[in-house]
One Martini backbone bead per residue (centre of mass of N, CA, C, O) as a GRO file, in nm:
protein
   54
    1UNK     BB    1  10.630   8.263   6.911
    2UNK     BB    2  10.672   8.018   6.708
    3UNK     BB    3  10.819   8.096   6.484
    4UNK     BB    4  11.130   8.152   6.691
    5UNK     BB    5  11.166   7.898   6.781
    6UNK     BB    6  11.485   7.799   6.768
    7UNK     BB    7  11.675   8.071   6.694
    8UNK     BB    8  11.819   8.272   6.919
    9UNK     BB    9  11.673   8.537   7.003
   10UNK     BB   10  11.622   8.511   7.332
   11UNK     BB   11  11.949   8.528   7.388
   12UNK     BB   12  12.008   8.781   7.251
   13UNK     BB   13  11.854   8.958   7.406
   14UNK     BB   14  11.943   8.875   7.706
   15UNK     BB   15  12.253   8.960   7.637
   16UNK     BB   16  12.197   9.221   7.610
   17UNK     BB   17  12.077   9.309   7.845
   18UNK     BB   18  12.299   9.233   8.012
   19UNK     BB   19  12.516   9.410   7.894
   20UNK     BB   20  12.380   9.652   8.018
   21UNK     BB   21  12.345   9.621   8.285
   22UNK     BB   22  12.657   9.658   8.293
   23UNK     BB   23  12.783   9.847   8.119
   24UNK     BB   24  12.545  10.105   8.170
   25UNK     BB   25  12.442  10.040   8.458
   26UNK     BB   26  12.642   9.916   8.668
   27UNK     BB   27  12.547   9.660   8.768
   28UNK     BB   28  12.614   9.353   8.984
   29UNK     BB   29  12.323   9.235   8.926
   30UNK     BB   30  12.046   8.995   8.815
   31UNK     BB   31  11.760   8.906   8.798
   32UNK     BB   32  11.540   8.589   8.770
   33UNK     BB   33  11.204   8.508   8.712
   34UNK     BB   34  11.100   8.168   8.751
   35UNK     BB   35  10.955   7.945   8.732
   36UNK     BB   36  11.000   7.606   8.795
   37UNK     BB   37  10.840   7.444   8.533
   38UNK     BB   38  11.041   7.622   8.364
   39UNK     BB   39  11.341   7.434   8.239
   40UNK     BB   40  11.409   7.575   7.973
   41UNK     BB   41  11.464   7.884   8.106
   42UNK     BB   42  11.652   7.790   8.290
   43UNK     BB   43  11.868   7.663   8.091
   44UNK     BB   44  11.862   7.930   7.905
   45UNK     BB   45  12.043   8.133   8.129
   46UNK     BB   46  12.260   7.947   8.192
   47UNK     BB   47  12.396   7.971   7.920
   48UNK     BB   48  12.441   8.274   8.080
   49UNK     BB   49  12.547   8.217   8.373
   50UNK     BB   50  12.343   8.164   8.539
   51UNK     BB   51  12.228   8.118   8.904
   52UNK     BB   52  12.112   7.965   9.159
   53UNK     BB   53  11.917   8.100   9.407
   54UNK     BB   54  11.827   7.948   9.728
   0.00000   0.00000   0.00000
């Protein structure tokens, strides 16, 4: 939605989820599957922590 794009939306559900999953289900790591060729979604993941695994 374009409305949207650049308000910093995406990051905050990102980081709930991200808190969610460890501090309410204890879980050890999450996953992301991003595209390859989606720049913007990896850089933008890996501003909250994550780090790409080969």
């Amino acid at each position: 939605m374009e409305k949207y794009k650049g308000t910093g939306l995406n990051a905050s559900c990102k980081k709930l989820l991200l808190d969610y999953c460890f501090n309410e289900l204890d879980l050890r790591h999450v996953e992301f599957k991003i595209d390859i060729k989606n720049v913007k979604s990896q850089k933008a993941i890996e501003k909250l922590g994550a780090f790409k695994r080969l």
